[in-house]
Coordinates of C-alpha atoms and ligand atoms in Angstrom, one line a residue:
X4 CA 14.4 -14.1 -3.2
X5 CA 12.4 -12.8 -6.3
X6 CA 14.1 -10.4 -8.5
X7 CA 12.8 -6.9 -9.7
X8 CA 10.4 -7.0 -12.8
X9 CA 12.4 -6.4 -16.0
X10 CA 9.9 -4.4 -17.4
X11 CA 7.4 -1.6 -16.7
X12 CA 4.5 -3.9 -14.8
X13 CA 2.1 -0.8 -15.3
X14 CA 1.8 -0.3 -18.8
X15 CA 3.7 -2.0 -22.0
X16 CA 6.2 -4.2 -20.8
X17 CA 9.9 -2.2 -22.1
X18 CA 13.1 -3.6 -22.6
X19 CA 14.9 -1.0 -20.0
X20 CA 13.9 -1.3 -16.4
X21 CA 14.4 2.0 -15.4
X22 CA 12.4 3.6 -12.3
X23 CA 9.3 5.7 -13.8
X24 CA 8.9 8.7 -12.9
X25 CA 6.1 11.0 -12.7
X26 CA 5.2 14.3 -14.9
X27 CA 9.4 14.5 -15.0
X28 CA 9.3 14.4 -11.0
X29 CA 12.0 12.8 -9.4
X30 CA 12.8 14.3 -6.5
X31 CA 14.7 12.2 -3.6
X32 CA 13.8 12.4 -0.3
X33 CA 15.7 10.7 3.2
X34 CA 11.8 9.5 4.7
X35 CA 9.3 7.1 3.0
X36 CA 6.8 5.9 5.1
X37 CA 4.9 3.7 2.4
X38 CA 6.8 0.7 0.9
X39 CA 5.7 -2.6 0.6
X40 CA 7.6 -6.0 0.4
X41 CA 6.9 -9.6 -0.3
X42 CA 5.1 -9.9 3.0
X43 CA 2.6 -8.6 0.6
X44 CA 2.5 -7.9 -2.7
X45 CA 5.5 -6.1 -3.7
X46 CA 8.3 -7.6 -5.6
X47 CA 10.8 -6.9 -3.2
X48 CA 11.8 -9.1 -0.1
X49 CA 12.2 -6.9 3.6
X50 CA 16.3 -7.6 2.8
X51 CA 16.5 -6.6 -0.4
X52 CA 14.3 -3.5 0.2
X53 CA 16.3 -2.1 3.2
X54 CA 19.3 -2.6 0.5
X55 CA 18.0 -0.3 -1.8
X56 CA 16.5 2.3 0.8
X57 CA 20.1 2.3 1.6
X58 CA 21.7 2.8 -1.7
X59 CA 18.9 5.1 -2.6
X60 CA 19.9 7.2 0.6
X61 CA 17.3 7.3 2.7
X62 CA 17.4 7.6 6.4
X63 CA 13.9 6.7 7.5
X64 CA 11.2 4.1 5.8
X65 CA 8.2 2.6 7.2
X66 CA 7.1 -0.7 6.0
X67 CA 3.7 -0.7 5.4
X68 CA 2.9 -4.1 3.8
X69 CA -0.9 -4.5 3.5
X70 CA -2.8 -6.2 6.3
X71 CA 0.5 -7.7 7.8
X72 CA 3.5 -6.9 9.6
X73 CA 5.1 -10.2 9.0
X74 CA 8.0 -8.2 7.7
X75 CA 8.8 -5.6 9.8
X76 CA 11.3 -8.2 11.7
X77 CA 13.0 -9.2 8.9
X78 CA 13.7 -5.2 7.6
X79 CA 14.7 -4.4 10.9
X80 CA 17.3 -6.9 11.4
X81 CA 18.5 -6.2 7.8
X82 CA 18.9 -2.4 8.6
X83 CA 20.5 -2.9 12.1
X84 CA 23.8 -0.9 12.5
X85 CA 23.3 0.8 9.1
X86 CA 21.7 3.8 10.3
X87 CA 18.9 3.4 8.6
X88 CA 15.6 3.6 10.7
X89 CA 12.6 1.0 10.1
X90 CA 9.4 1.9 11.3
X91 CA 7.4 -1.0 12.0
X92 CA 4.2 -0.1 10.0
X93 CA 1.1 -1.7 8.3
X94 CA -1.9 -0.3 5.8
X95 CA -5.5 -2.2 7.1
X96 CA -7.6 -1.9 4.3
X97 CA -11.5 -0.4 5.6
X98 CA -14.7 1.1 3.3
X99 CA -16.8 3.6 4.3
X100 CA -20.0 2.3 2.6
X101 CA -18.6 1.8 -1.5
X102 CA -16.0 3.8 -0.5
X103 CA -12.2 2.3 0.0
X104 CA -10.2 3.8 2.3
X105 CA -6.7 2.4 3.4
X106 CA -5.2 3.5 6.7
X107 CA -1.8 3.1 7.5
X108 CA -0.3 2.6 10.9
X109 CA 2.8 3.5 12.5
X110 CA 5.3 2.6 15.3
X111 CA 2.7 -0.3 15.7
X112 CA 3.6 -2.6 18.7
X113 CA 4.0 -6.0 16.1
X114 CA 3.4 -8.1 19.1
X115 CA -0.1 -6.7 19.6
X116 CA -2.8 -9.5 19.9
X117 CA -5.3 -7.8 18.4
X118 CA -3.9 -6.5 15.3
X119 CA -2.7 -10.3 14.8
X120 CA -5.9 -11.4 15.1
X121 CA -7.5 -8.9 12.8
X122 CA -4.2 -9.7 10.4
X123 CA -5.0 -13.1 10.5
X124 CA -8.7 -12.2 9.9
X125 CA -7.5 -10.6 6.8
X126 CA -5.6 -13.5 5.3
X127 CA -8.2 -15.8 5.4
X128 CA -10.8 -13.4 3.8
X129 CA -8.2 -12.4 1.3
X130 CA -7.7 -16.3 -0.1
X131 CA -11.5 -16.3 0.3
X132 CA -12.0 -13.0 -1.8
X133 CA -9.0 -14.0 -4.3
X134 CA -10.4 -17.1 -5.2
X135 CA -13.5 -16.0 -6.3
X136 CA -12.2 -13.7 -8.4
X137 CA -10.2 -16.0 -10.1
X138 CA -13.5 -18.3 -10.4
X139 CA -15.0 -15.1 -11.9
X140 CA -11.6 -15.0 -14.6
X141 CA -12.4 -18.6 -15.7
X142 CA -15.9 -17.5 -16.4
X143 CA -14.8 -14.9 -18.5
X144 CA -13.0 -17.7 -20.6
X145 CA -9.7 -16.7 -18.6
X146 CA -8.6 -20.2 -16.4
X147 CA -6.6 -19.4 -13.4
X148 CA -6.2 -21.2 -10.3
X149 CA -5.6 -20.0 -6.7
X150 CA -2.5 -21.7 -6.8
X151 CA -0.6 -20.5 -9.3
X152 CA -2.0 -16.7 -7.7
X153 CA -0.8 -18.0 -4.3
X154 CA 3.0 -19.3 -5.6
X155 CA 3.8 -15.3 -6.4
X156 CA 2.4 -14.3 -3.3
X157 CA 4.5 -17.3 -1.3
X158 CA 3.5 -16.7 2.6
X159 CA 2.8 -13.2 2.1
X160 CA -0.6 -11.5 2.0
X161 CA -2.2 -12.5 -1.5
X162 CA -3.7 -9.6 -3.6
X163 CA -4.9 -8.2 -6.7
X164 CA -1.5 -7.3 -7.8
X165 CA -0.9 -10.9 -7.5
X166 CA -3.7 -12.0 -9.8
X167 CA -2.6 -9.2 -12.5
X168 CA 0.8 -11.2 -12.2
X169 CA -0.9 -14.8 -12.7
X170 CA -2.9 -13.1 -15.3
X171 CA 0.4 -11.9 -17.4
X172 CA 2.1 -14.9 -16.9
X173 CA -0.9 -16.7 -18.9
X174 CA -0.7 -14.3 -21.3
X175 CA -4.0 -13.0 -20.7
X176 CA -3.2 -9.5 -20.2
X177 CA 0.8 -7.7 -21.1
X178 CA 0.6 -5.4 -18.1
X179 CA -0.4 -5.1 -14.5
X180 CA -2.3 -1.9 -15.4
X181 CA -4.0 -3.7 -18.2
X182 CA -5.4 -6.6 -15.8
X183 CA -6.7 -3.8 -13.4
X184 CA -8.2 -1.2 -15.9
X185 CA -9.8 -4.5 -18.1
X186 CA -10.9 -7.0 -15.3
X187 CA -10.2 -6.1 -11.5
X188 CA -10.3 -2.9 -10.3
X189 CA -13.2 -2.2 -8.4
X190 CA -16.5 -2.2 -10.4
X191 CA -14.6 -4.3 -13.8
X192 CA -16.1 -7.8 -14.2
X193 CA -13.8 -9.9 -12.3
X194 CA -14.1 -7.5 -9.6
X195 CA -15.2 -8.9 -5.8
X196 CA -15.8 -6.5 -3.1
X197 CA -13.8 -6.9 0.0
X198 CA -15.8 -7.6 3.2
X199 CA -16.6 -4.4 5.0
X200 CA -14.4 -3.3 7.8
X201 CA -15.2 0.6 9.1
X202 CA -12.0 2.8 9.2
X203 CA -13.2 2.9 12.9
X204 CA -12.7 -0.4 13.4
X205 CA -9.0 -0.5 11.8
X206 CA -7.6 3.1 13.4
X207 CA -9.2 1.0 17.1
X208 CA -7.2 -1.9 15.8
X209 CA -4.2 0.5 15.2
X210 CA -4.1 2.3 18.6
X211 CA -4.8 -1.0 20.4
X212 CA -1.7 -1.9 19.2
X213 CA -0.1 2.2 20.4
X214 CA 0.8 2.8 16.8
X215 CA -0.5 6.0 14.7
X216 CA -3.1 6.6 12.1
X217 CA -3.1 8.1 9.2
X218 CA -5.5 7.9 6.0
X219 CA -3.4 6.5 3.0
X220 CA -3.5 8.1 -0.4
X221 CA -6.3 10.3 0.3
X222 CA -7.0 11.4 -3.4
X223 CA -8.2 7.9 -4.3
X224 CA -11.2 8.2 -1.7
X225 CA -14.3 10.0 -3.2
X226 CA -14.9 12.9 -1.1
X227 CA -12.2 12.3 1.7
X228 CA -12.1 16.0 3.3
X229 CA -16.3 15.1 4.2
X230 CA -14.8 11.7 6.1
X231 CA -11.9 13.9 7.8
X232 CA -13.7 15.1 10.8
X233 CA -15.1 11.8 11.6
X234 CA -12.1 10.1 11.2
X235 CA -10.3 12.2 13.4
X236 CA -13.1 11.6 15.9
X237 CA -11.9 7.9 15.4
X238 CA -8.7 8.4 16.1
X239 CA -6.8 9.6 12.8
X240 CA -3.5 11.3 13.4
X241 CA -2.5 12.0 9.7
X242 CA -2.9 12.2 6.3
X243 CA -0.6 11.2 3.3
X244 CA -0.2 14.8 1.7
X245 CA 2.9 13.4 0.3
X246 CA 2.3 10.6 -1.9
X247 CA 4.3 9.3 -4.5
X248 CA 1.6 9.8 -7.2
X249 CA 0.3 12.7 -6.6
X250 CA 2.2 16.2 -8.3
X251 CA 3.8 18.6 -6.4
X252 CA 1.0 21.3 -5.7
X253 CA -1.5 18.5 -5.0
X254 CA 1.0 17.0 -1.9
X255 CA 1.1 21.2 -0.8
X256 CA -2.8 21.1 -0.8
X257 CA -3.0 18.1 1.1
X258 CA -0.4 19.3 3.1
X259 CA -2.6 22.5 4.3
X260 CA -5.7 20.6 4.2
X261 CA -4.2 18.1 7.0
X262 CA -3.1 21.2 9.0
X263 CA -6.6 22.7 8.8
X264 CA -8.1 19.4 10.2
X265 CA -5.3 19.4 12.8
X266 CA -3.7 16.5 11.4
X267 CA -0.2 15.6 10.7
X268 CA 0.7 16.0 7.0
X269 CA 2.6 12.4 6.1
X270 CA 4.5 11.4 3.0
X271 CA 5.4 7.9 1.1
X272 CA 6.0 6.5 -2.6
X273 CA 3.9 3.1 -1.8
X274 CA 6.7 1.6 -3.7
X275 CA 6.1 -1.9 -4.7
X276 CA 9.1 -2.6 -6.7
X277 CA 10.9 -0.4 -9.9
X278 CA 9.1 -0.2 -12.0
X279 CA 5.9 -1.0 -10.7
X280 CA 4.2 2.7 -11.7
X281 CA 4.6 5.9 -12.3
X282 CA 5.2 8.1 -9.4
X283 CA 6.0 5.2 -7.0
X284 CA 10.1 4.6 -7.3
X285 CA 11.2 4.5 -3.4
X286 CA 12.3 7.8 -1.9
X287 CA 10.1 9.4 -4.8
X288 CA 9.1 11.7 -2.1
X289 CA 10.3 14.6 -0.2
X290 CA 9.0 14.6 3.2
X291 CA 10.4 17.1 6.1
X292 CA 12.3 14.8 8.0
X293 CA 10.2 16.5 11.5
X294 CA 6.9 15.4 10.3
X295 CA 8.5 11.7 11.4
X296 CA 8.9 13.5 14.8
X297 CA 5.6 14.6 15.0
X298 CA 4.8 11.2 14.5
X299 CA 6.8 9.8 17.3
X300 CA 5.3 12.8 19.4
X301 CA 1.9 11.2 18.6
X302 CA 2.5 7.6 20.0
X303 CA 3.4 9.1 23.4
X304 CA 0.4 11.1 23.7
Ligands
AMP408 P1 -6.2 -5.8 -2.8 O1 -5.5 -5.6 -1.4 O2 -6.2 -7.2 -3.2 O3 -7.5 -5.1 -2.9 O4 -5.2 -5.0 -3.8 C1 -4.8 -3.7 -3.6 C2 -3.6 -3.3 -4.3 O5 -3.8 -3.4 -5.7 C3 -3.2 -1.9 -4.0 O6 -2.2 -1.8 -3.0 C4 -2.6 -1.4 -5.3 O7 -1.2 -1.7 -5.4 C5 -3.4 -2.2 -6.3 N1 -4.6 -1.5 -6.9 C6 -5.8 -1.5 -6.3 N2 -6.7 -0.8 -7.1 C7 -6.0 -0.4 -8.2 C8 -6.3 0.3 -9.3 N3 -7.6 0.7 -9.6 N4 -5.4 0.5 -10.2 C9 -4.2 0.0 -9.9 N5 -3.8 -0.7 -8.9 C10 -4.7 -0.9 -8.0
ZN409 ZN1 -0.2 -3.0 -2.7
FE410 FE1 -3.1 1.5 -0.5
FE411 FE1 0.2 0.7 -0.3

């Protein structure tokens, strides 16, 4: 089991570990439908993260580790007879020509063959794409294999966040944030583009497998509300107006901007572990616990 960071993996690393919150935001909600585990790249396993959904007093939580949903079992069976709800979830990762877009899916059928395929698809481009970049850090005079990237990712789907870790850990860089801003978020010199994969192509993948879709942290997509209608067209059934980022009159726009586009207004931290960054401390949301009906309303359609 890996332990929470003991510092604030964003910025300066601080002797406190305290959950970060944002513009003095810390509201509590009972739903977040955006967590990750160690079936990705957050620090927390699926047991450890149904025990702090539960101490943290939440009802409902989706796990949405990216491009897998190797630990939805494991969550579930962790949460069973608690009263806690896990929604079996997953965020595909897609681009709309330079644009990234992530799309989360819900109440996903984790037996589905096709979303296993394209989740095994996934993995292999992801050690493909990671590698490179870490060929790209030792030409910037910064050695680092795709081993010691791999040992923090374990079986789970390997990442950036998982470089930025490797990265620290050589003492190249004293933060997460640092390692993105300096090297590999997109466009920075160690940067490799993903292979392209149409939102199309991952809500088809999503709805093969009769779970929901909604578009993930909208905000960080460059002119989302022009994509909207198309994606809807696609198959889109929400939109993340509640994100653990974002302030609070930002989440009401996106809120009323879904409803204008007849889509469902969704909310999550996309907590990856305390301290991971601002905004994102699990349950840093509030979202009305009927929108997760809405939801559910949505699969039977
Ligand atoms: P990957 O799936 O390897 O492309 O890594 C994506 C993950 O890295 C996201 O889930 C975020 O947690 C993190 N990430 C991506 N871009 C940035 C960025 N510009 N700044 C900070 N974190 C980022
Ligand atoms: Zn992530
Ligand atoms: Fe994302
Ligand atoms: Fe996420």
């Amino acid at each position: 089991m890996r332990s929470a960071p003991q510092f604030d993996w964003w910025s300066k690393p601080v002797r406190n570990p305290r959950d970060v919150p944002l513009n003095g935001l810390r509201a509590i909600g009972e739903v977040d439908l955006h967590c990750h585990s160690t079936a990705s790249d957050g620090f927390v396993s699926p047991t450890e993260l149904v025990a702090k959904a539960l101490s943290a007093g939440l009802r409902v939580v989706a796990l949405t580790d990216h491009d897998t949903v190797d630990g939805v079992t494991e969550a579930q069976a962790a949460a069973a007879g608690t009263g806690l709800e896990i929604i079996p979830g997953i965020e595909l990762s897609s681009d709309s020509g330079h644009n990234e877009l992530h799309i989360l899916g819900y109440f996903v059928d984790q037996d589905s063959s096709r979303l296993n395929e394209h989740s095994r698809w996934c993995q292999e481009k992801r050690v493909d794409r990671i590698g490179r970049m870490c060929q790209r850090l030792a030409k910037l005079g910064m050695p680092l294999s795709f081993d010691e990237v791999q040992q923090l990712s374990g079986a789970g789907s390997v990442g950036r966040p998982h470089i930025a870790r490797a990265m620290i850990a050589r003492g190249y860089v004293d933060s997460i944030g640092d390692a993105f801003n300096r090297y590999i978020a997109t466009g920075r010199p160690a940067f490799i583009p993903r292979e392209n994969v149409s939102p199309a192509q991952v809500i088809a993948v999503i709805k093969d497998a009769h779970g929901v879709a909604v578009l993930a942290h909208p905000l960080f997509t460059t002119n989302y509300e022009r994509l909207l209608p198309g994606l809807r067209e696609d198959g889109l059934t929400g939109l993340e107006a509640y994100y653990g980022e974002y302030d609070q009159p930002s989440r009401e726009r996106l809120a009323s901007v879904a409803r204008r586009h007849g889509l469902i207004p969704t909310g999550g931290s996309d907590y990856h572990g305390d301290g991971y960054k601002a905004g994102r401390s699990l349950g840093s949301v509030v979202v009305p616990p009927s929108m997760v009906n809405e939801l559910r309303n949505a699969v039977r359609r």
